[in-house]
PDB file of C-alpha atoms and ligand atoms in Angstrom:
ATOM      1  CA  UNK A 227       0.000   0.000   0.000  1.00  0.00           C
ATOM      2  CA  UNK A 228       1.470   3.268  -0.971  1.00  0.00           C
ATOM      3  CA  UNK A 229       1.928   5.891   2.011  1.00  0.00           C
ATOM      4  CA  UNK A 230       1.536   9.617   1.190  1.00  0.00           C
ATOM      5  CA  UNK A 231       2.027  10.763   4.670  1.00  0.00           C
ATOM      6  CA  UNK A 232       5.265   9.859   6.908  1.00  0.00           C
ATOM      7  CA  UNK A 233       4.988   7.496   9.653  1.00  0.00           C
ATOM      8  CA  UNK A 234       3.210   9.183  12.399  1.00  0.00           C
ATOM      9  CA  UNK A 235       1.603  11.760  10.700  1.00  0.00           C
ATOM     10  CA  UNK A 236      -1.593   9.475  10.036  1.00  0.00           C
ATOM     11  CA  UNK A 237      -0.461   7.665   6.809  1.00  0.00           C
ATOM     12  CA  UNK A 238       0.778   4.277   7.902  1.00  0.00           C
ATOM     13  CA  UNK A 239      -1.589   1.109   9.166  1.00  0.00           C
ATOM     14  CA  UNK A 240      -0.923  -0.319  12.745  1.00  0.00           C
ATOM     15  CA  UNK A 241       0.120  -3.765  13.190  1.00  0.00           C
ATOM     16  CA  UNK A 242      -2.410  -6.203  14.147  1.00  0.00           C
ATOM     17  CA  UNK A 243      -3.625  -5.680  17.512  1.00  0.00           C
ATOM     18  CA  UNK A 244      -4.546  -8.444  19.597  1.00  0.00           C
ATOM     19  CA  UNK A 245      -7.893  -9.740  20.085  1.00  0.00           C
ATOM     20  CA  UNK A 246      -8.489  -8.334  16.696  1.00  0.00           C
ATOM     21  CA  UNK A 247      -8.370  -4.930  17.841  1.00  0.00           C
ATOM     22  CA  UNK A 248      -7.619  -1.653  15.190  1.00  0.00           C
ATOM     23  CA  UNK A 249      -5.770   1.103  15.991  1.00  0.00           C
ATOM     24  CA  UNK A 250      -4.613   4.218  14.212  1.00  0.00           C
ATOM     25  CA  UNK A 251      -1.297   4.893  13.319  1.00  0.00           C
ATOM     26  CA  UNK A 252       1.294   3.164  16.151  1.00  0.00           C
ATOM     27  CA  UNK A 253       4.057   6.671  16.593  1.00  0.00           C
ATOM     28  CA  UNK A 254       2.308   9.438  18.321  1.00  0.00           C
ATOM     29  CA  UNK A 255       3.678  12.957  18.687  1.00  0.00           C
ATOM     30  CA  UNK A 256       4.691  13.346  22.274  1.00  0.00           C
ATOM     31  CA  UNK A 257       2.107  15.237  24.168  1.00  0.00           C
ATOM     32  CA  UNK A 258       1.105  16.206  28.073  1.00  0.00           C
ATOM     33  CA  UNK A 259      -2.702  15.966  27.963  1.00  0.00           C
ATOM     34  CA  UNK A 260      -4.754  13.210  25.891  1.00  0.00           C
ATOM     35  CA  UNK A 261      -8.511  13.585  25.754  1.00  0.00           C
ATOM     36  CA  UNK A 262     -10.299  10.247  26.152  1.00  0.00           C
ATOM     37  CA  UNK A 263     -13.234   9.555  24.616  1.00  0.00           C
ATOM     38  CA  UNK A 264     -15.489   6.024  24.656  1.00  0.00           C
ATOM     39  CA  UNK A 265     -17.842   5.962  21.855  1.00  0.00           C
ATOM     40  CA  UNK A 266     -20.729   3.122  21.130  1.00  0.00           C
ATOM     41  CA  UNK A 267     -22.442   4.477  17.956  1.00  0.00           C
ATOM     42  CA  UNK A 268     -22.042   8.287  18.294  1.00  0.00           C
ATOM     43  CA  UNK A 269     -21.108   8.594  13.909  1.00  0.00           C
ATOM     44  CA  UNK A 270     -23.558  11.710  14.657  1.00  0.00           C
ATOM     45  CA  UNK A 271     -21.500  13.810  16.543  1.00  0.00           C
ATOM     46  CA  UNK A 272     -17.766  12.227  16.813  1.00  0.00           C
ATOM     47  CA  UNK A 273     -16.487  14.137  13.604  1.00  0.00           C
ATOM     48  CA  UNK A 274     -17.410  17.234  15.043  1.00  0.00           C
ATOM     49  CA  UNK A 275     -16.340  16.723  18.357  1.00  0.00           C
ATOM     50  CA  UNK A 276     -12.897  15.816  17.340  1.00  0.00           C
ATOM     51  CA  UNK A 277     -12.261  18.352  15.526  1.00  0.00           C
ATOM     52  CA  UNK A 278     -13.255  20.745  18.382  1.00  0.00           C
ATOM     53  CA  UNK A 279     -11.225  19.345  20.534  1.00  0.00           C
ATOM     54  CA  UNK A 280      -8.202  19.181  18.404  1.00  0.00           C
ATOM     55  CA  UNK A 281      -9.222  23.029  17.913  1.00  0.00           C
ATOM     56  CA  UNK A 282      -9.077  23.956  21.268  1.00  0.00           C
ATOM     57  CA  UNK A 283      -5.562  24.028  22.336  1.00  0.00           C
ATOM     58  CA  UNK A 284      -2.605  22.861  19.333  1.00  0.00           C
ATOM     59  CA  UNK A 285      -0.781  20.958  22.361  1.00  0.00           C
ATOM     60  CA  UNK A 286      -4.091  18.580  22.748  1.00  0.00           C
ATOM     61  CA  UNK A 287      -4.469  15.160  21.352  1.00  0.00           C
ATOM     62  CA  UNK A 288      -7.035  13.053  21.508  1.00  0.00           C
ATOM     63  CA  UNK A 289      -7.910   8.797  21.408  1.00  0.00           C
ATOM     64  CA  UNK A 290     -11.250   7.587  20.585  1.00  0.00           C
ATOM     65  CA  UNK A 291     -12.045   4.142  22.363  1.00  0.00           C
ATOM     66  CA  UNK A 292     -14.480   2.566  20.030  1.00  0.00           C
ATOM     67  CA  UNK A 293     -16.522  -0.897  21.106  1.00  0.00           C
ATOM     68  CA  UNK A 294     -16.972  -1.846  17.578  1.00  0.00           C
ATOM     69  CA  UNK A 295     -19.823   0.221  17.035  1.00  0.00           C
ATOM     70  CA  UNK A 296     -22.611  -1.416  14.564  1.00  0.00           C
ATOM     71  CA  UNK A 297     -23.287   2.282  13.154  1.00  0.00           C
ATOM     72  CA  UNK A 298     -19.500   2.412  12.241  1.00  0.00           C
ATOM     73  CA  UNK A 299     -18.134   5.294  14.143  1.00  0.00           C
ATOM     74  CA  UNK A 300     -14.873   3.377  15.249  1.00  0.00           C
ATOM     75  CA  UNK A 301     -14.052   3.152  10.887  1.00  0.00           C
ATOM     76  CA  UNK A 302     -15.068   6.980  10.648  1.00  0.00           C
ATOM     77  CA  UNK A 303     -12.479   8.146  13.167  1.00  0.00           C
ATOM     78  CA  UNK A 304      -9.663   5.552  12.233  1.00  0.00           C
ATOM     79  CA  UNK A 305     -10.316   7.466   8.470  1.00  0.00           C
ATOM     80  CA  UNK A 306     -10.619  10.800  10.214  1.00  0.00           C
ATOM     81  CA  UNK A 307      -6.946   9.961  11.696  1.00  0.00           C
ATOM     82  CA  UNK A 308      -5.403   9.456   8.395  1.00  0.00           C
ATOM     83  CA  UNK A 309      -5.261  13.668   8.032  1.00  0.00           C
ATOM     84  CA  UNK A 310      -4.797  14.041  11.837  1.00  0.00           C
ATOM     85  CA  UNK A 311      -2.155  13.471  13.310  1.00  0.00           C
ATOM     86  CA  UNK A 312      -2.820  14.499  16.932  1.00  0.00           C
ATOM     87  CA  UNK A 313      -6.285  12.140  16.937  1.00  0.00           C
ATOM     88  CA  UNK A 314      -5.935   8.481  17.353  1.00  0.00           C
ATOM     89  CA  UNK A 315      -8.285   5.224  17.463  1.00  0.00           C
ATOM     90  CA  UNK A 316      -8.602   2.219  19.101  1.00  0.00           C
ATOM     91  CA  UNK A 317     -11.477   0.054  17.765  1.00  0.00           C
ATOM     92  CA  UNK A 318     -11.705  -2.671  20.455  1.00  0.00           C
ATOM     93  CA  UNK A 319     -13.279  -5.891  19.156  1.00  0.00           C
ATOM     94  CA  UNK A 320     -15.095  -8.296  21.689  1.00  0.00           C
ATOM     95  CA  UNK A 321     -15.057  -6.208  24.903  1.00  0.00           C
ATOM     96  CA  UNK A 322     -17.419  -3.595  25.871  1.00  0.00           C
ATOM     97  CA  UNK A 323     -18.190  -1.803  28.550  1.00  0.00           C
ATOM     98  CA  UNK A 324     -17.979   2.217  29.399  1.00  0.00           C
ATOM     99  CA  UNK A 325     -15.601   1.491  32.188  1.00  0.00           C
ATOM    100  CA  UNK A 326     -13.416  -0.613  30.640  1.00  0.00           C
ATOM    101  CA  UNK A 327     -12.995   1.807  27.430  1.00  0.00           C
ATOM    102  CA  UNK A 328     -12.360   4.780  30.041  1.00  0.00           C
ATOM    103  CA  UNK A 329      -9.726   2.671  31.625  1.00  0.00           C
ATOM    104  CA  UNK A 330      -8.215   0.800  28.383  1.00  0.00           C
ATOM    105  CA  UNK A 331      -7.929   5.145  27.236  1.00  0.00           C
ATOM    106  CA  UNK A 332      -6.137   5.802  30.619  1.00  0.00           C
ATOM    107  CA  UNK A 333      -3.703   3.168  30.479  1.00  0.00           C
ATOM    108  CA  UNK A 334      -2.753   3.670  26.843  1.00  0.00           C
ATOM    109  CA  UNK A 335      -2.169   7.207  28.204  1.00  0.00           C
ATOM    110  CA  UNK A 336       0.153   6.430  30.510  1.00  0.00           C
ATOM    111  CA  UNK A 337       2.390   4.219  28.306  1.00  0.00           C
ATOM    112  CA  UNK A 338       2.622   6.646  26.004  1.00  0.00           C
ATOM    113  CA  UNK A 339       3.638   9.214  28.466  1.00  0.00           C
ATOM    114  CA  UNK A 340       0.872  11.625  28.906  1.00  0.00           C
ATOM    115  CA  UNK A 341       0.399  13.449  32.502  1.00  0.00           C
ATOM    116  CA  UNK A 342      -3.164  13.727  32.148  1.00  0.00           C
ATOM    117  CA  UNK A 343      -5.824  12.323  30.652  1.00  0.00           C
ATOM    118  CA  UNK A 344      -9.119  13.871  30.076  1.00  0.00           C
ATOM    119  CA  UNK A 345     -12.086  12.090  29.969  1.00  0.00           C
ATOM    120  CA  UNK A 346     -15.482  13.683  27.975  1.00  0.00           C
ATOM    121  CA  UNK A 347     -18.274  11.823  26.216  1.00  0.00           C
ATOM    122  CA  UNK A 348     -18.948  11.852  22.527  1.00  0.00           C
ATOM    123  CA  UNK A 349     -22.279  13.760  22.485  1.00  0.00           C
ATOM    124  CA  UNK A 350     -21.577  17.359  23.055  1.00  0.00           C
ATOM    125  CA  UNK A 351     -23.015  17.191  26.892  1.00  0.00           C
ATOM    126  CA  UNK A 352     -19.569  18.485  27.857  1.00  0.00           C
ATOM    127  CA  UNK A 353     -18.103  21.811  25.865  1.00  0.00           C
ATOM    128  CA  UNK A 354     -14.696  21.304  24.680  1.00  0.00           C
ATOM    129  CA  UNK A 355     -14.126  24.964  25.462  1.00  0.00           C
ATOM    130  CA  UNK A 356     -14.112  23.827  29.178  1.00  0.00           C
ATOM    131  CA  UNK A 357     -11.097  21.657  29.003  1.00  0.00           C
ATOM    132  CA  UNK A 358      -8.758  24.536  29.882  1.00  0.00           C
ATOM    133  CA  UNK A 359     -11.019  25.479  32.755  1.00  0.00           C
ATOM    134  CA  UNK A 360     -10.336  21.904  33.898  1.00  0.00           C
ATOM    135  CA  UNK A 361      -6.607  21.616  32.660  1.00  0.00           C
ATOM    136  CA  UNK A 362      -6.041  24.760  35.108  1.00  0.00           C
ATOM    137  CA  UNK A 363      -7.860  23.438  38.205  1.00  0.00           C
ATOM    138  CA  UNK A 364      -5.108  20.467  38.275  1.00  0.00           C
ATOM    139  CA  UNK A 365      -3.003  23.182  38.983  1.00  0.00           C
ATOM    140  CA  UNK A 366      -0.922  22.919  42.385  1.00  0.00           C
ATOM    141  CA  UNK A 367      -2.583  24.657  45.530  1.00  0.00           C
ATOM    142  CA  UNK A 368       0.206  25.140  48.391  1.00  0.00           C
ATOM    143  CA  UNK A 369       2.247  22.900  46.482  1.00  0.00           C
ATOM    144  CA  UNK A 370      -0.201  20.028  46.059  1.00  0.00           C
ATOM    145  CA  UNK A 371      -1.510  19.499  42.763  1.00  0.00           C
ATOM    146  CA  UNK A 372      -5.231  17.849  42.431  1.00  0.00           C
ATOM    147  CA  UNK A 373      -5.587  14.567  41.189  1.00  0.00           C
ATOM    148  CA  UNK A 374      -8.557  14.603  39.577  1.00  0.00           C
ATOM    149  CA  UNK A 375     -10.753  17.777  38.318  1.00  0.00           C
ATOM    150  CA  UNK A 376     -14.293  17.041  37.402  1.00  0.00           C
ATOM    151  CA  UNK A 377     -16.461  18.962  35.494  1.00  0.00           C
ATOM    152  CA  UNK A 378     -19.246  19.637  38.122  1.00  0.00           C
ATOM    153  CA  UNK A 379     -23.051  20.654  37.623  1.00  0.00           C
ATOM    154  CA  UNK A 380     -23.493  20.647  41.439  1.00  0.00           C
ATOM    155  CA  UNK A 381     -21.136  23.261  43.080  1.00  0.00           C
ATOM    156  CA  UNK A 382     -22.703  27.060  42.518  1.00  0.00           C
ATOM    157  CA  UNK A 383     -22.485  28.425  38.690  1.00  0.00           C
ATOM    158  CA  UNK A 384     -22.999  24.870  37.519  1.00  0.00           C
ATOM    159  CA  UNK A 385     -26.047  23.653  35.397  1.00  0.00           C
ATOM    160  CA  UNK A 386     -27.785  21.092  33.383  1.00  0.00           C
ATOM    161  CA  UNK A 387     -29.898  21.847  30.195  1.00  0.00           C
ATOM    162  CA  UNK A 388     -32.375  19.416  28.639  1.00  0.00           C
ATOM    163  CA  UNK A 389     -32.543  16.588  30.593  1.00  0.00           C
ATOM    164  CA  UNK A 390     -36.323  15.549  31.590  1.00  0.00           C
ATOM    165  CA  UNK A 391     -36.856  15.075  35.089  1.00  0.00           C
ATOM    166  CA  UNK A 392     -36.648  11.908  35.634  1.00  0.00           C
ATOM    167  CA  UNK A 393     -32.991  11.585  34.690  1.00  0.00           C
ATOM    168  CA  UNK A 394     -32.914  14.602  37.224  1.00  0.00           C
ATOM    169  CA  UNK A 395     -33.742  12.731  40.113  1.00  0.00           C
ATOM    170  CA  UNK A 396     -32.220   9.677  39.148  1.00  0.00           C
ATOM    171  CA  UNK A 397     -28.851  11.905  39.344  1.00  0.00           C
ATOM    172  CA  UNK A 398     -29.806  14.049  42.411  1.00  0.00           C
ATOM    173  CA  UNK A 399     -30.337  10.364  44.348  1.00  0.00           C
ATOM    174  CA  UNK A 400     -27.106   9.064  42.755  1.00  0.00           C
ATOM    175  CA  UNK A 401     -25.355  11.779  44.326  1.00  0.00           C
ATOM    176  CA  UNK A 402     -26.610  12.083  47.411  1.00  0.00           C
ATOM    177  CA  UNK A 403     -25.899   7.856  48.000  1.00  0.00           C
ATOM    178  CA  UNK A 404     -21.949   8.822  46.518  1.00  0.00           C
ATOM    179  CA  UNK A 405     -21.849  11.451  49.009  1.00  0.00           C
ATOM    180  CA  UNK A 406     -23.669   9.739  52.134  1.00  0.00           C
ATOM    181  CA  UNK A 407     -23.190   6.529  51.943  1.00  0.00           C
ATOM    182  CA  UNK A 408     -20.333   6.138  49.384  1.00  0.00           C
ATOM    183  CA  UNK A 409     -18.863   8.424  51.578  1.00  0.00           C
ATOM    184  CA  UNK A 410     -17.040  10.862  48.826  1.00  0.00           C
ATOM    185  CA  UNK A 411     -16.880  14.360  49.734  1.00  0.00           C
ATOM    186  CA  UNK A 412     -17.725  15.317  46.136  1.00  0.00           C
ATOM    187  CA  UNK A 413     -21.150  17.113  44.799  1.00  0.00           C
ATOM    188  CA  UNK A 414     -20.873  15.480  41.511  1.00  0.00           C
ATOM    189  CA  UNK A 415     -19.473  12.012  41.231  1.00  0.00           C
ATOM    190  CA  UNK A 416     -21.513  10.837  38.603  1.00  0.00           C
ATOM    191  CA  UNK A 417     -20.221  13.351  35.779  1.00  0.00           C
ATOM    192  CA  UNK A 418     -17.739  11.596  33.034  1.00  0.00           C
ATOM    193  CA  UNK A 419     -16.015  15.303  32.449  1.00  0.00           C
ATOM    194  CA  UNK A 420     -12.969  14.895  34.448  1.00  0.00           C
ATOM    195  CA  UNK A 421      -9.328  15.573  34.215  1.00  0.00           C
ATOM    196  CA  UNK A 422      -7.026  12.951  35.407  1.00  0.00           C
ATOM    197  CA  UNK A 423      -3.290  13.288  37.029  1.00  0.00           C
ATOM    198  CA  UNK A 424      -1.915   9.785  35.262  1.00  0.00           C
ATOM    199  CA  UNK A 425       1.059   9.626  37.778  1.00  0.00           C
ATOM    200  CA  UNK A 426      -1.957   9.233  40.732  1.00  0.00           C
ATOM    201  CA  UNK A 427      -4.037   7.101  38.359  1.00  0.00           C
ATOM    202  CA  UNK A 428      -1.230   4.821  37.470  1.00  0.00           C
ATOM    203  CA  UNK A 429      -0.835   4.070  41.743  1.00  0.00           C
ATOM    204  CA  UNK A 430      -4.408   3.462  42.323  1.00  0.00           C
ATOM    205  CA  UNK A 431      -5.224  -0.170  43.514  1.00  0.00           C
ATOM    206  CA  UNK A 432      -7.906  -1.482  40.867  1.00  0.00           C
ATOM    207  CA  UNK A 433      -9.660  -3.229  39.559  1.00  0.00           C
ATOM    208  CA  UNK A 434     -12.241  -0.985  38.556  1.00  0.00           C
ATOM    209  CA  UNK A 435     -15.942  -1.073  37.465  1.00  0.00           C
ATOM    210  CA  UNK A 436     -16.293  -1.741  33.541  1.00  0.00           C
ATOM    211  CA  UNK A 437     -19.547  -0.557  33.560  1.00  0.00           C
ATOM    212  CA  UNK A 438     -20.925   2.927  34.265  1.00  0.00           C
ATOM    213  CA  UNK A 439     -20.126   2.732  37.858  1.00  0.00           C
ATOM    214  CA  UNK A 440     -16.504   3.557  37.216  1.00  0.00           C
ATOM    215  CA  UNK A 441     -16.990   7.188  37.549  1.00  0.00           C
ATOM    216  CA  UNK A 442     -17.848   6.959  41.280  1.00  0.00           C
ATOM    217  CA  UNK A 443     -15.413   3.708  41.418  1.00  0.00           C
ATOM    218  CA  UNK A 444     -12.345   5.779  40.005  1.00  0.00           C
ATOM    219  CA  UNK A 445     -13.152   8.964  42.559  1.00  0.00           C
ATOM    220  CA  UNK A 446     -13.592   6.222  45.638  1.00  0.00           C
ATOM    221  CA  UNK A 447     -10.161   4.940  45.127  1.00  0.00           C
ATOM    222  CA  UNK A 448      -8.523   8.061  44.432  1.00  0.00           C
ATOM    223  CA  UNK A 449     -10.151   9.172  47.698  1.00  0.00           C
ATOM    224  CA  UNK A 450      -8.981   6.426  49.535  1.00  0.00           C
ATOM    225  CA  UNK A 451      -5.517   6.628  47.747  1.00  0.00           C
ATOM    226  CA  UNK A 452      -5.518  10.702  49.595  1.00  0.00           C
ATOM    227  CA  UNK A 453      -6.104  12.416  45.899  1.00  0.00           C
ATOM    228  CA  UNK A 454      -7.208  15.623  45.955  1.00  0.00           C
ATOM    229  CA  UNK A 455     -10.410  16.027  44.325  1.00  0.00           C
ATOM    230  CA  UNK A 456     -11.332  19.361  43.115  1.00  0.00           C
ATOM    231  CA  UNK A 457     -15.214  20.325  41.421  1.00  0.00           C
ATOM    232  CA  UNK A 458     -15.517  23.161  38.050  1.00  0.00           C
ATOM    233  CA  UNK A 459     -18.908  24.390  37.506  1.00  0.00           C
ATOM    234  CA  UNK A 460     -20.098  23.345  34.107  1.00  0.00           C
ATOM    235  CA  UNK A 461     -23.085  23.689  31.826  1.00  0.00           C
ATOM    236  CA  UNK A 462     -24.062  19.877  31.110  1.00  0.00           C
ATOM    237  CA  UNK A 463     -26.213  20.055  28.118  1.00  0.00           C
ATOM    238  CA  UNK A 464     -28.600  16.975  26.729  1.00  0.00           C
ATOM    239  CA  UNK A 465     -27.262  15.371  23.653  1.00  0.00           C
ATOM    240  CA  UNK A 466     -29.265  16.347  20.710  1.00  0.00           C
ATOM    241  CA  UNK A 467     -27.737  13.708  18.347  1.00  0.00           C
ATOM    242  CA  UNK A 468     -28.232  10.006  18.740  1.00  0.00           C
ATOM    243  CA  UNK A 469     -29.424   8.079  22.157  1.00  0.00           C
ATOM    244  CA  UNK A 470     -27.864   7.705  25.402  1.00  0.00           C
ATOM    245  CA  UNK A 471     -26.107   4.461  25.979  1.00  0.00           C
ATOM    246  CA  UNK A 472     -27.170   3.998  29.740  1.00  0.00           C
ATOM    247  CA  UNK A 473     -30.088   1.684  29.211  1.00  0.00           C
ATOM    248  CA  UNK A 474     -31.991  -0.397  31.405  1.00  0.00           C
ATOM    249  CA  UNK A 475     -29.330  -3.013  31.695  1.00  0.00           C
ATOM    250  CA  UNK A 476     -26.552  -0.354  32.026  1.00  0.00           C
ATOM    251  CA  UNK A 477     -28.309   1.210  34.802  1.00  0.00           C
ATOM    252  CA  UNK A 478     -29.239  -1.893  36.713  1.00  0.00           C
ATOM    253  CA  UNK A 479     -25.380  -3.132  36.395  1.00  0.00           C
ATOM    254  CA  UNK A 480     -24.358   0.676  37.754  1.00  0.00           C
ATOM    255  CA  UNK A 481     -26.677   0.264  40.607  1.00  0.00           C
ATOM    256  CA  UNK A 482     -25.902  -3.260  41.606  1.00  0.00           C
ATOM    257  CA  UNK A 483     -22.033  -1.980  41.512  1.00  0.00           C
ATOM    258  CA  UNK A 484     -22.884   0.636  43.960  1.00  0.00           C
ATOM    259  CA  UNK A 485     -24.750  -1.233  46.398  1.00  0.00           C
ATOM    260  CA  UNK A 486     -21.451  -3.567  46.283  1.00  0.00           C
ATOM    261  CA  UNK A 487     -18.890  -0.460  46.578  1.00  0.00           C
ATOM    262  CA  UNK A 488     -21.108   0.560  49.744  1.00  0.00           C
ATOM    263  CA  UNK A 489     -20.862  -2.349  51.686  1.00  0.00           C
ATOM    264  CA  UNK A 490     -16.460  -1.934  51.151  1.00  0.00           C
ATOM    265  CA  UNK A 491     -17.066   1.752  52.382  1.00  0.00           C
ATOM    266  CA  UNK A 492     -18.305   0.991  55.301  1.00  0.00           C
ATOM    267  CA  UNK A 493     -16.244  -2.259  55.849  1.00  0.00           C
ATOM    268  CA  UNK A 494     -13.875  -1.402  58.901  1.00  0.00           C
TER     269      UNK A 494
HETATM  270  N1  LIG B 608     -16.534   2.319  24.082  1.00  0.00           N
HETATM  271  C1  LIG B 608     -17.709   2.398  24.710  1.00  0.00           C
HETATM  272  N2  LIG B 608     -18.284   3.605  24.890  1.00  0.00           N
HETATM  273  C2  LIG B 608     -19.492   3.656  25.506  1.00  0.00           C
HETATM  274  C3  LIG B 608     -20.162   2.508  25.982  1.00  0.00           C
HETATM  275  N3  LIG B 608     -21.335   2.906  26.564  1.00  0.00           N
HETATM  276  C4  LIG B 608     -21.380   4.240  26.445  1.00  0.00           C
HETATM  277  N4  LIG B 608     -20.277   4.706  25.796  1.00  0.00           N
HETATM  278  C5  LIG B 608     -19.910   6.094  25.480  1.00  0.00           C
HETATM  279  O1  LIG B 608     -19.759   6.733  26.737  1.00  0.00           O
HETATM  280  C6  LIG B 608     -20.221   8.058  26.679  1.00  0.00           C
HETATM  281  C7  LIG B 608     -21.333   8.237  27.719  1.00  0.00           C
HETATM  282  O2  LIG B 608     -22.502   7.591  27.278  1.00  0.00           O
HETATM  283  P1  LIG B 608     -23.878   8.391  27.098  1.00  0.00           P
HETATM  284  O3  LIG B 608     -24.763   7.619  26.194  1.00  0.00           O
HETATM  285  O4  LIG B 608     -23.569   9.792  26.670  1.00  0.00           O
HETATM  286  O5  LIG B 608     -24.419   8.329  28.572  1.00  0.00           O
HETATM  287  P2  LIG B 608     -25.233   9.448  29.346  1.00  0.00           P
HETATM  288  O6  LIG B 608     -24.508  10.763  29.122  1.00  0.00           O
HETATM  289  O7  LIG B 608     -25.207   8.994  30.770  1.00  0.00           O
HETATM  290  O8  LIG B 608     -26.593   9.448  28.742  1.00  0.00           O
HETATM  291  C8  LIG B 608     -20.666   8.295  25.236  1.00  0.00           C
HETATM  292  O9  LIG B 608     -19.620   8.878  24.517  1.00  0.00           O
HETATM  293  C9  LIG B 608     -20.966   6.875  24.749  1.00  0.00           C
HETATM  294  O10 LIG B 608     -20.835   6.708  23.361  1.00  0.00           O
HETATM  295  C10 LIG B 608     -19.533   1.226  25.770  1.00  0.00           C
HETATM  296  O11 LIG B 608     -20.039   0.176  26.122  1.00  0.00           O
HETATM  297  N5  LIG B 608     -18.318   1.243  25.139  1.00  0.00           N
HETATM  298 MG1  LIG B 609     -23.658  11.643  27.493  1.00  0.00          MG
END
C-alpha cells in the first residue's frame, strides 16, 4: 500500500492488535494531555467533536475508544486519523463496557507518556471549550496538585440543560448515596467530564468497574488513595444527536455496583 504521509503523521496502518483490535497509526507525537473519549455508535456527533477538541488548544491530542460500534463510528475516526495526526483510534473488538474503554484510554495514556488524561463523552453534553477550565484546576494549591478535576453541575455556577426530570432525580439520588453513603466528599461524582493526574491514576489499587459505575469507582479509590479532588462548575447540556447508551441493563449493572462499593465503604 502506498503511504503519502510519513509514519506518524496518520499515513501508515498499525500492526495487528490483539484480540483483533484496530488502531490508528502506532508513533504518536509526544504530548502532556490526551482527551479520552469512549464511543458506542455516536457517527452523529464524533467528527465534530474531534475536531473541536483538536481546535481547542494545538498541544491537545485526543484517542477515541471505540466498542466496535454497529453504526461504524470506530471506521469513521480511524479514516478521520489518516489527516490528523494528533487524533488516534482504538477500535476494540469483543469487549465492551464504558468502564473498561475509560480505563483501556487511561492506560494507553500512561504508556505513552501523557500526565493527564481527560475524559469527555462523545455527544456534546460536555463543551470542549471547558477543558482549559479543567486543565487549570489540576493546577498545584500550596504545592499540592489535584488529582482529579471534574467537570461539576453541582457546586454554585454549575447547570444542566435538557434533561427531563426523571434523569434529574435519578442523578440528584445518585449523588446524594456517593456522598452519604459512598462516603465521597464530592457534589458530583456521577459526571464523566474529568481531568485525570496519570502519575496518581497509574498508583491506584484497581480493579475498577467496567460498567458505568466507574466514575464513582475511580473517585472512591482516588479518595482512599488521599487524591485531591477538586469540582468546576459546568453547563451539562442533553445530547441532541443520537441516544444515550445507559439503558436499562446499564443502569441496573451501575446500581448493583454501587450497592457492592457501599458495603467496602463501610467495611472497617
Ligand atoms: N466504548 C464504549 N463507549 C461507551 C459505551 N457505553 C457508552 N459509551 C460512550 O460513553 C459516553 C457516555 O454515554 P452516554 O450515552 O452519553 O451516557 P449518558 O450521558 O449517561 O446518557 C458516550 O460517549 C458513549 O458513546 C460502551 O459500552 N463502550
Ligand atoms: Mg452523554
Amino acid at each position: 500500500m502506498s503511504r503519502v504521509l510519513p509514519e506518524g503523521l496518520g499515513g501508515a496502518e498499525a500492526p495487528p492488535q490483539p484480540g483483533g483490535d484496530l488502531a490508528s497509526a502506532p508513533a504518536w507525537p509526544p504530548g502532556r494531555v490526551l482527551v479520552v473519549t469512549a464511543t458506542y455508535n455516536e457517527r452523529g456527533s464524533i467528527g465534530d467533536l474531534v475536531d473541536r477538541v483538536l481546535g481547542v488548544d494545538s498541544g491537545l491530542q485526543m484517542l477515541v475508544v471505540d466498542d466496535d460500534s454497529p453504526d461504524g463510528t470506530g471506521t469513521l475516526v480511524l479514516d478521520l486519523a489518516r489527516t490528523r495526526p494528533r487524533l488516534h483510534v482504538l477500535v476494540r473488538r469483543g469487549r465492551r463496557g464504558l468502564g473498561s474503554a475509560i480505563i483501556e484510554g487511561f492506560r494507553v495514556a500512561s504508556a505513552h507518556g501523557f500526565a493527564v488524561a481527560l475524559n469527555m463523552d462523545a455527544d456534546f453534553s460536555h463543551d470542549p471549550d471547558d477543558i482549559p477550565r479543567l486543565l487549570a484546576a489540576l493546577e498545584p494549591v500550596g504545592g499540592r496538585p489535584a488529582a482529579v478535576a471534574l467537570g461539576s453541575r453541582r457546586v454554585a455556577g454549575g447547570r444542566i440543560v435538557g434533561w427531563p426530570l426523571s434523569r434529574r432525580v435519578t442523578s440528584v439520588l445518585v449523588n446524594w448515596y456517593a456522598r452519604w453513603i459512598l462516603r465521597l466528599p464530592v457534589r458530583d461524582s456521577s459526571t464523566g467530564f474529568r481531568a485525570v493526574h496519570l502519575g496518581f491514576f497509574d498508583r491506584l489499587p484497581g480493579p475498577f468497574d467496567e460498567g458505568y459505575a466507574v466514575l464513582e469507582d475511580m473517585l472512591i479509590q482516588v479518595h482512599r488513595a488521599g487524591g485531591r479532588i477538586v469540582e468546576v462548575p459546568i453547563t451539562f447540556t442533553d445530547r441532541t444527536v443520537g441516544e444515550s447508551k445507559a439503558g436499562f441493563r446499564q443502569r441496573r449493572d451501575a446500581a448493583l455496583a454501587l450497592l457492592r462499593m457501599a458495603i467496602r465503604a463501610w467495611r472497617p
